[in-house]
Amino acid sequence: MASARSSTAPLKYVVGIDIAKDTFVACFGRIDTSQHLAFGKETTFANTPAGFAALLVWAAKQQVVAAPQWFVVEATGVYYEELAYFLADNTFALSVLLPNKVKHFAQSTEQKSKTDQLDARLLCRLGLERALPAWQPPTPALRQLRALSRERQSLTQQAARLKTQRHAYQHSYQPDTRTLDRLAVRIQLLDQQLKAVDQDLAALLETEPELARKLAHLTSVPGIGRTTAIVVVAETSGFGLMENERQLASYAGLDVVQRQSGLSAGATRISRRGNVRLRTALYLPAVSSLRFNPQQIAFYARLRARQSSGKPGVIAVMRKLLLLCYCLWKNDCAYDPHYHPARCLEKEVAPTS
């Protein structure tokens, strides 16, 4: 791996960007016709429109001759979004990568330390060595769907906590009626806000018939209601960043991992390193499908025959439902219980927890 600048013509330039709330670190690199890599000094910019403009000026100055240029950023949190939309609006080639894809690439390198500068260089190197898919910004409808979905989840969680608090206080010794009244008012307010969010979601789907139609494909699966379908689509941005089922399972933290060394082998488990909103939304549908979906019931029964606990089977059903949603969305078709494409079937290997 060469670190000095090569004299041969560059094949492409890549700017790797490690982004945080207030700033981001950029690393400029190039790969030439001899497959040699060269990296420049990492530079820090403000995570603001002025910083975005400064990034473009800086990147242009690094180029020796004309060659394709890509920007590579990791999709962590929401801090990358403003920069990503800025680059997309200005028609720059951009790849937004899921954290698990970056992590797997990092494990294949000899990099042991972790700093913002090293992460930016790692993203730059990944972009130079791999052909990455171009980022397609989520539509305004998908962005609004995600905002409303997350607001609804937050309100639901707050309401559940308050109801539990009120129930416990009601059964305490000599509860104060004024406190109970205030708790009731807060619960009533949350219920009103939940209804308002549901109305906004219904209005959004009325104005977006294609989105409503594809969501209906997901709700055709027994056990998956509209709320779950909305969360799945919103949290994956319409599966826009997923290239295959394995990436999707990893993104949700439902990928199976195993620990083995020599003669010692631990039980397989799910990683839980993913989108917790997605996992939370899939649990109750998985339990429900074990009552109403004959295919899932049979799948679960085969797993229980090999497992003493029922929890691994439920987790496997959660994963199966998620991958099924992915297939239905990508193929733009409704659920057919009598037809199971091979890619939509989950291997009958369940984690232990």
Short mmCIF file of C-alpha atoms in Angstrom, two decimals:
data_model
loop_
_atom_site.label_atom_id
_atom_site.label_comp_id
_atom_site.label_asym_id
_atom_site.label_seq_id
_atom_site.Cartn_x
_atom_site.Cartn_y
_atom_site.Cartn_z
CA MET A 1 0.00 0.00 0.00
CA ALA A 2 1.66 3.21 -1.13
CA SER A 3 1.36 6.37 0.91
CA ALA A 4 3.45 8.59 -1.34
CA ARG A 5 1.92 10.32 -4.33
CA SER A 6 2.21 8.21 -7.48
CA SER A 7 3.25 9.67 -10.80
CA THR A 8 0.66 7.70 -12.77
CA ALA A 9 -2.72 9.17 -13.64
CA PRO A 10 -5.41 8.94 -10.95
CA LEU A 11 -8.40 6.70 -11.56
CA LYS A 12 -10.58 8.47 -9.01
CA TYR A 13 -10.51 10.75 -6.02
CA VAL A 14 -12.34 10.02 -2.77
CA VAL A 15 -13.09 12.24 0.22
CA GLY A 16 -13.77 10.22 3.36
CA ILE A 17 -15.74 12.12 5.98
CA ASP A 18 -16.08 11.30 9.69
CA ILE A 19 -18.88 13.51 10.95
CA ALA A 20 -19.95 14.69 14.40
CA LYS A 21 -22.49 17.17 15.73
CA ASP A 22 -20.49 20.39 15.29
CA THR A 23 -17.58 19.43 13.04
CA PHE A 24 -16.42 16.81 10.58
CA VAL A 25 -13.01 15.53 9.52
CA ALA A 26 -12.28 15.01 5.82
CA CYS A 27 -9.49 12.94 4.27
CA PHE A 28 -8.67 13.32 0.58
CA GLY A 29 -7.21 10.33 -1.28
CA ARG A 30 -6.65 8.97 -4.75
CA ILE A 31 -6.01 5.67 -6.50
CA ASP A 32 -3.99 5.52 -9.71
CA THR A 33 -3.72 3.11 -12.63
CA SER A 34 -1.08 1.12 -10.73
CA GLN A 35 -3.57 0.55 -7.87
CA HIS A 36 -1.45 2.71 -5.55
CA LEU A 37 -3.23 4.73 -2.88
CA ALA A 38 -2.22 8.18 -1.72
CA PHE A 39 -3.75 10.17 1.14
CA GLY A 40 -3.54 13.83 2.05
CA LYS A 41 -3.60 15.42 5.47
CA GLU A 42 -6.93 15.25 7.29
CA THR A 43 -8.73 18.57 7.67
CA THR A 44 -11.53 19.60 10.04
CA PHE A 45 -14.53 21.67 8.92
CA ALA A 46 -17.57 23.09 10.69
CA ASN A 47 -20.75 21.05 10.25
CA THR A 48 -22.53 24.10 8.80
CA PRO A 49 -23.36 25.37 5.30
CA ALA A 50 -20.20 27.51 5.41
CA GLY A 51 -18.19 24.40 6.29
CA PHE A 52 -19.78 22.49 3.42
CA ALA A 53 -18.79 25.20 0.96
CA ALA A 54 -15.25 25.25 2.39
CA LEU A 55 -15.08 21.47 1.93
CA LEU A 56 -15.79 21.77 -1.80
CA VAL A 57 -13.13 24.46 -2.26
CA TRP A 58 -10.60 22.36 -0.31
CA ALA A 59 -11.40 19.19 -2.27
CA ALA A 60 -11.06 20.99 -5.62
CA LYS A 61 -7.58 22.23 -4.68
CA GLN A 62 -6.42 18.67 -3.95
CA GLN A 63 -7.09 17.45 -7.47
CA VAL A 64 -4.05 17.27 -9.77
CA VAL A 65 -5.83 16.28 -12.99
CA ALA A 66 -9.45 15.65 -13.86
CA ALA A 67 -10.82 12.34 -12.53
CA PRO A 68 -14.09 11.14 -10.96
CA GLN A 69 -14.56 12.24 -7.35
CA TRP A 70 -16.64 10.55 -4.66
CA PHE A 71 -17.58 11.55 -1.15
CA VAL A 72 -18.01 8.77 1.43
CA VAL A 73 -19.76 9.26 4.77
CA GLU A 74 -21.06 6.90 7.44
CA ALA A 75 -24.75 7.00 8.36
CA THR A 76 -24.42 7.54 12.11
CA GLY A 77 -27.28 9.33 13.83
CA VAL A 78 -28.64 12.35 11.98
CA TYR A 79 -25.54 14.56 11.92
CA TYR A 80 -24.56 13.46 8.41
CA GLU A 81 -27.88 14.37 6.82
CA GLU A 82 -27.36 18.09 6.16
CA LEU A 83 -24.01 17.48 4.47
CA ALA A 84 -25.38 14.54 2.49
CA TYR A 85 -28.31 16.56 1.15
CA PHE A 86 -25.98 19.47 0.38
CA LEU A 87 -23.72 17.24 -1.71
CA ALA A 88 -26.67 15.53 -3.41
CA ASP A 89 -28.31 18.88 -4.23
CA ASN A 90 -25.05 20.00 -5.82
CA THR A 91 -24.87 16.78 -7.89
CA PHE A 92 -21.71 15.37 -6.28
CA ALA A 93 -21.19 11.61 -6.26
CA LEU A 94 -21.87 10.43 -2.71
CA SER A 95 -22.02 7.11 -0.86
CA VAL A 96 -23.70 6.86 2.55
CA LEU A 97 -22.68 3.63 4.26
CA LEU A 98 -24.29 1.68 7.07
CA PRO A 99 -22.09 1.47 10.20
CA ASN A 100 -21.85 -2.32 10.04
CA LYS A 101 -20.39 -2.17 6.51
CA VAL A 102 -17.70 0.27 7.69
CA LYS A 103 -17.03 -1.90 10.75
CA HIS A 104 -16.53 -5.02 8.68
CA PHE A 105 -14.12 -3.20 6.37
CA ALA A 106 -12.19 -1.87 9.37
CA GLN A 107 -11.83 -5.41 10.71
CA SER A 108 -10.19 -6.45 7.44
CA THR A 109 -7.46 -3.82 7.84
CA GLU A 110 -4.57 -3.56 10.26
CA GLN A 111 -5.94 -0.41 11.86
CA LYS A 112 -6.12 -0.84 15.64
CA SER A 113 -6.58 2.72 16.92
CA LYS A 114 -9.71 4.79 16.47
CA THR A 115 -9.74 8.57 16.09
CA ASP A 116 -11.76 10.96 13.94
CA GLN A 117 -8.76 11.38 11.63
CA LEU A 118 -8.22 7.63 11.30
CA ASP A 119 -11.93 7.03 10.71
CA ALA A 120 -11.96 9.63 7.92
CA ARG A 121 -8.94 7.95 6.31
CA LEU A 122 -10.60 4.55 6.68
CA LEU A 123 -13.71 5.81 4.85
CA CYS A 124 -11.49 7.31 2.18
CA ARG A 125 -9.64 4.03 1.73
CA LEU A 126 -12.90 2.09 1.59
CA GLY A 127 -14.13 4.38 -1.19
CA LEU A 128 -10.88 3.99 -3.12
CA GLU A 129 -10.75 0.20 -2.87
CA ARG A 130 -14.43 -0.60 -3.37
CA ALA A 131 -17.09 0.27 -5.93
CA LEU A 132 -19.76 1.80 -3.70
CA PRO A 133 -23.42 2.45 -4.57
CA ALA A 134 -24.47 6.05 -5.09
CA TRP A 135 -26.71 7.45 -2.37
CA GLN A 136 -30.31 8.14 -3.32
CA PRO A 137 -31.81 10.71 -0.92
CA PRO A 138 -35.06 9.61 0.73
CA THR A 139 -38.11 11.30 -0.70
CA PRO A 140 -39.78 14.09 1.30
CA ALA A 141 -42.60 11.64 2.03
CA LEU A 142 -40.19 9.11 3.57
CA ARG A 143 -38.51 11.82 5.64
CA GLN A 144 -41.88 12.98 6.97
CA LEU A 145 -42.91 9.37 7.59
CA ARG A 146 -39.80 8.81 9.72
CA ALA A 147 -40.35 12.01 11.72
CA LEU A 148 -44.00 11.15 12.44
CA SER A 149 -43.16 7.51 13.19
CA ARG A 150 -40.50 8.46 15.73
CA GLU A 151 -42.77 11.06 17.31
CA ARG A 152 -45.48 8.43 17.67
CA GLN A 153 -43.07 5.95 19.26
CA SER A 154 -41.90 8.59 21.72
CA LEU A 155 -45.45 9.54 22.68
CA THR A 156 -46.42 5.89 23.11
CA GLN A 157 -43.48 5.25 25.42
CA GLN A 158 -44.22 8.36 27.49
CA ALA A 159 -47.88 7.39 27.82
CA ALA A 160 -46.97 3.85 28.91
CA ARG A 161 -44.60 5.16 31.59
CA LEU A 162 -47.20 7.61 32.92
CA LYS A 163 -49.92 4.95 33.04
CA THR A 164 -47.61 2.65 34.98
CA GLN A 165 -46.72 5.50 37.34
CA ARG A 166 -50.38 6.38 37.89
CA HIS A 167 -51.34 2.75 38.49
CA ALA A 168 -48.58 2.34 41.09
CA TYR A 169 -49.46 5.59 42.83
CA GLN A 170 -53.17 4.72 42.89
CA HIS A 171 -52.33 1.62 44.92
CA SER A 172 -49.96 3.34 47.32
CA TYR A 173 -50.98 4.38 50.84
CA GLN A 174 -53.30 7.42 50.81
CA PRO A 175 -52.50 8.78 47.33
CA ASP A 176 -53.03 12.51 46.78
CA THR A 177 -55.99 13.09 44.47
CA ARG A 178 -54.38 16.24 43.03
CA THR A 179 -51.35 14.26 41.91
CA LEU A 180 -53.61 11.65 40.35
CA ASP A 181 -55.53 14.38 38.54
CA ARG A 182 -52.33 15.89 37.13
CA LEU A 183 -51.18 12.47 35.95
CA ALA A 184 -54.55 11.93 34.28
CA VAL A 185 -54.29 15.31 32.51
CA ARG A 186 -50.82 14.48 31.20
CA ILE A 187 -51.99 11.08 29.97
CA GLN A 188 -54.98 12.70 28.27
CA LEU A 189 -52.69 15.22 26.55
CA LEU A 190 -50.45 12.44 25.25
CA ASP A 191 -53.48 10.55 23.96
CA GLN A 192 -54.64 13.67 22.11
CA GLN A 193 -51.20 14.14 20.59
CA LEU A 194 -51.12 10.50 19.52
CA LYS A 195 -54.42 10.97 17.72
CA ALA A 196 -53.03 14.09 16.03
CA VAL A 197 -49.96 12.19 14.83
CA ASP A 198 -52.18 9.38 13.51
CA GLN A 199 -54.23 11.98 11.61
CA ASP A 200 -51.03 13.42 10.11
CA LEU A 201 -49.91 9.94 9.06
CA ALA A 202 -53.29 9.25 7.44
CA ALA A 203 -53.13 12.58 5.61
CA LEU A 204 -49.60 11.82 4.39
CA LEU A 205 -50.62 8.44 3.00
CA GLU A 206 -53.61 10.02 1.28
CA THR A 207 -51.32 12.35 -0.62
CA GLU A 208 -48.79 9.55 -1.36
CA PRO A 209 -50.77 6.72 -2.98
CA GLU A 210 -47.66 4.79 -4.08
CA LEU A 211 -46.28 4.80 -0.55
CA ALA A 212 -49.67 3.72 0.81
CA ARG A 213 -49.86 0.92 -1.75
CA LYS A 214 -46.42 -0.47 -0.88
CA LEU A 215 -47.19 -0.24 2.84
CA ALA A 216 -50.32 -2.28 2.13
CA HIS A 217 -48.08 -5.04 0.75
CA LEU A 218 -46.39 -5.25 4.14
CA THR A 219 -49.65 -5.25 6.09
CA SER A 220 -50.85 -8.17 3.96
CA VAL A 221 -48.57 -10.34 6.12
CA PRO A 222 -50.54 -11.77 9.06
CA GLY A 223 -49.27 -10.18 12.26
CA ILE A 224 -47.99 -6.94 10.69
CA GLY A 225 -50.24 -3.93 11.17
CA ARG A 226 -49.95 -0.46 9.68
CA THR A 227 -48.02 0.95 12.64
CA THR A 228 -45.37 -1.77 12.37
CA ALA A 229 -45.15 -1.40 8.59
CA ILE A 230 -44.64 2.35 8.98
CA VAL A 231 -41.85 1.87 11.52
CA VAL A 232 -40.07 -0.70 9.32
CA VAL A 233 -40.22 1.50 6.22
CA ALA A 234 -39.43 4.72 8.10
CA GLU A 235 -36.42 3.36 9.99
CA THR A 236 -34.91 1.84 6.84
CA SER A 237 -35.78 4.86 4.62
CA GLY A 238 -37.61 2.51 2.30
CA PHE A 239 -34.68 0.03 2.48
CA GLY A 240 -32.64 2.56 0.53
CA LEU A 241 -29.25 1.76 2.10
CA MET A 242 -29.67 -2.03 2.12
CA GLU A 243 -28.07 -4.04 -0.65
CA ASN A 244 -29.11 -7.48 0.66
CA GLU A 245 -30.90 -9.30 3.45
CA ARG A 246 -27.73 -9.78 5.49
CA GLN A 247 -27.15 -6.03 5.71
CA LEU A 248 -30.76 -5.50 6.74
CA ALA A 249 -30.57 -8.09 9.53
CA SER A 250 -27.33 -6.54 10.76
CA TYR A 251 -28.84 -3.04 10.65
CA ALA A 252 -31.68 -4.25 12.88
CA GLY A 253 -29.29 -6.04 15.26
CA LEU A 254 -30.92 -9.37 14.41
CA ASP A 255 -27.81 -10.89 12.85
CA VAL A 256 -26.52 -14.05 14.50
CA VAL A 257 -23.02 -14.00 16.01
CA GLN A 258 -21.00 -16.85 17.49
CA ARG A 259 -18.05 -16.90 19.88
CA GLN A 260 -15.69 -19.84 19.42
CA SER A 261 -12.08 -20.43 20.38
CA GLY A 262 -10.37 -23.81 20.35
CA LEU A 263 -12.58 -26.36 22.04
CA SER A 264 -14.71 -23.66 23.64
CA ALA A 265 -17.82 -22.65 21.75
CA GLY A 266 -20.39 -20.25 23.08
CA ALA A 267 -24.05 -20.24 22.17
CA THR A 268 -25.09 -18.23 19.12
CA ARG A 269 -26.73 -14.91 19.90
CA ILE A 270 -28.05 -11.89 18.06
CA SER A 271 -25.69 -8.92 18.00
CA ARG A 272 -28.23 -6.34 19.30
CA ARG A 273 -25.98 -3.72 17.65
CA GLY A 274 -28.49 -2.08 15.42
CA ASN A 275 -31.64 -0.05 15.21
CA VAL A 276 -33.45 -0.67 18.49
CA ARG A 277 -36.65 0.97 17.16
CA LEU A 278 -36.80 -1.68 14.47
CA ARG A 279 -36.31 -4.58 16.89
CA THR A 280 -38.87 -3.16 19.32
CA ALA A 281 -41.45 -2.74 16.55
CA LEU A 282 -41.04 -6.34 15.37
CA TYR A 283 -41.46 -8.14 18.71
CA LEU A 284 -45.25 -7.97 19.13
CA PRO A 285 -45.93 -8.72 15.43
CA ALA A 286 -43.74 -11.82 15.79
CA VAL A 287 -45.73 -12.96 18.81
CA SER A 288 -49.00 -12.18 16.99
CA SER A 289 -47.95 -14.07 13.87
CA LEU A 290 -47.42 -17.17 16.02
CA ARG A 291 -51.17 -17.14 16.62
CA PHE A 292 -52.51 -16.25 13.17
CA ASN A 293 -49.87 -17.11 10.53
CA PRO A 294 -49.72 -20.86 9.76
CA GLN A 295 -46.33 -20.55 8.02
CA GLN A 296 -44.75 -18.84 11.01
CA ILE A 297 -46.39 -21.27 13.40
CA ALA A 298 -44.85 -24.20 11.52
CA PHE A 299 -41.47 -22.44 11.34
CA TYR A 300 -41.53 -21.77 15.09
CA ALA A 301 -42.54 -25.35 15.86
CA ARG A 302 -39.52 -26.70 13.96
CA LEU A 303 -37.24 -24.42 15.95
CA ARG A 304 -38.82 -25.35 19.29
CA ALA A 305 -38.19 -28.98 18.52
CA ARG A 306 -34.46 -28.20 18.71
CA GLN A 307 -34.51 -25.49 21.42
CA SER A 308 -35.51 -25.76 25.07
CA SER A 309 -36.46 -22.08 25.22
CA GLY A 310 -39.03 -20.29 23.11
CA LYS A 311 -37.17 -16.97 22.97
CA PRO A 312 -34.79 -17.94 20.14
CA GLY A 313 -37.77 -18.95 18.04
CA VAL A 314 -39.46 -15.58 18.55
CA ILE A 315 -36.24 -13.79 17.55
CA ALA A 316 -36.00 -15.95 14.43
CA VAL A 317 -39.59 -15.06 13.55
CA MET A 318 -38.80 -11.36 14.03
CA ARG A 319 -35.93 -11.68 11.58
CA LYS A 320 -38.05 -13.69 9.16
CA LEU A 321 -40.79 -11.04 9.20
CA LEU A 322 -38.26 -8.25 8.59
CA LEU A 323 -36.72 -10.02 5.59
CA LEU A 324 -40.19 -10.79 4.28
CA CYS A 325 -41.05 -7.08 4.44
CA TYR A 326 -37.86 -6.35 2.53
CA CYS A 327 -38.78 -8.81 -0.24
CA LEU A 328 -42.34 -7.56 -0.56
CA TRP A 329 -41.18 -3.92 -0.70
CA LYS A 330 -38.44 -4.58 -3.26
CA ASN A 331 -40.64 -6.80 -5.44
CA ASP A 332 -43.66 -4.49 -5.04
CA CYS A 333 -46.03 -7.37 -4.36
CA ALA A 334 -48.44 -8.54 -1.69
CA TYR A 335 -47.86 -11.51 0.60
CA ASP A 336 -48.73 -14.90 -0.86
CA PRO A 337 -48.73 -17.64 1.80
CA HIS A 338 -48.39 -20.32 -0.88
CA TYR A 339 -45.32 -18.85 -2.59
CA HIS A 340 -41.99 -18.41 -0.85
CA PRO A 341 -39.06 -17.30 -3.01
CA ALA A 342 -35.79 -18.76 -1.80
CA ARG A 343 -34.39 -15.33 -0.98
CA CYS A 344 -37.32 -14.56 1.27
CA LEU A 345 -36.90 -17.70 3.34
CA GLU A 346 -34.86 -17.47 6.49
CA LYS A 347 -32.55 -20.34 7.33
CA GLU A 348 -33.97 -22.31 10.19
CA VAL A 349 -31.05 -21.56 12.50
CA ALA A 350 -32.07 -19.58 15.54
CA PRO A 351 -29.96 -17.74 18.08
CA THR A 352 -30.21 -18.77 21.70
CA SER A 353 -31.05 -15.27 22.92
#
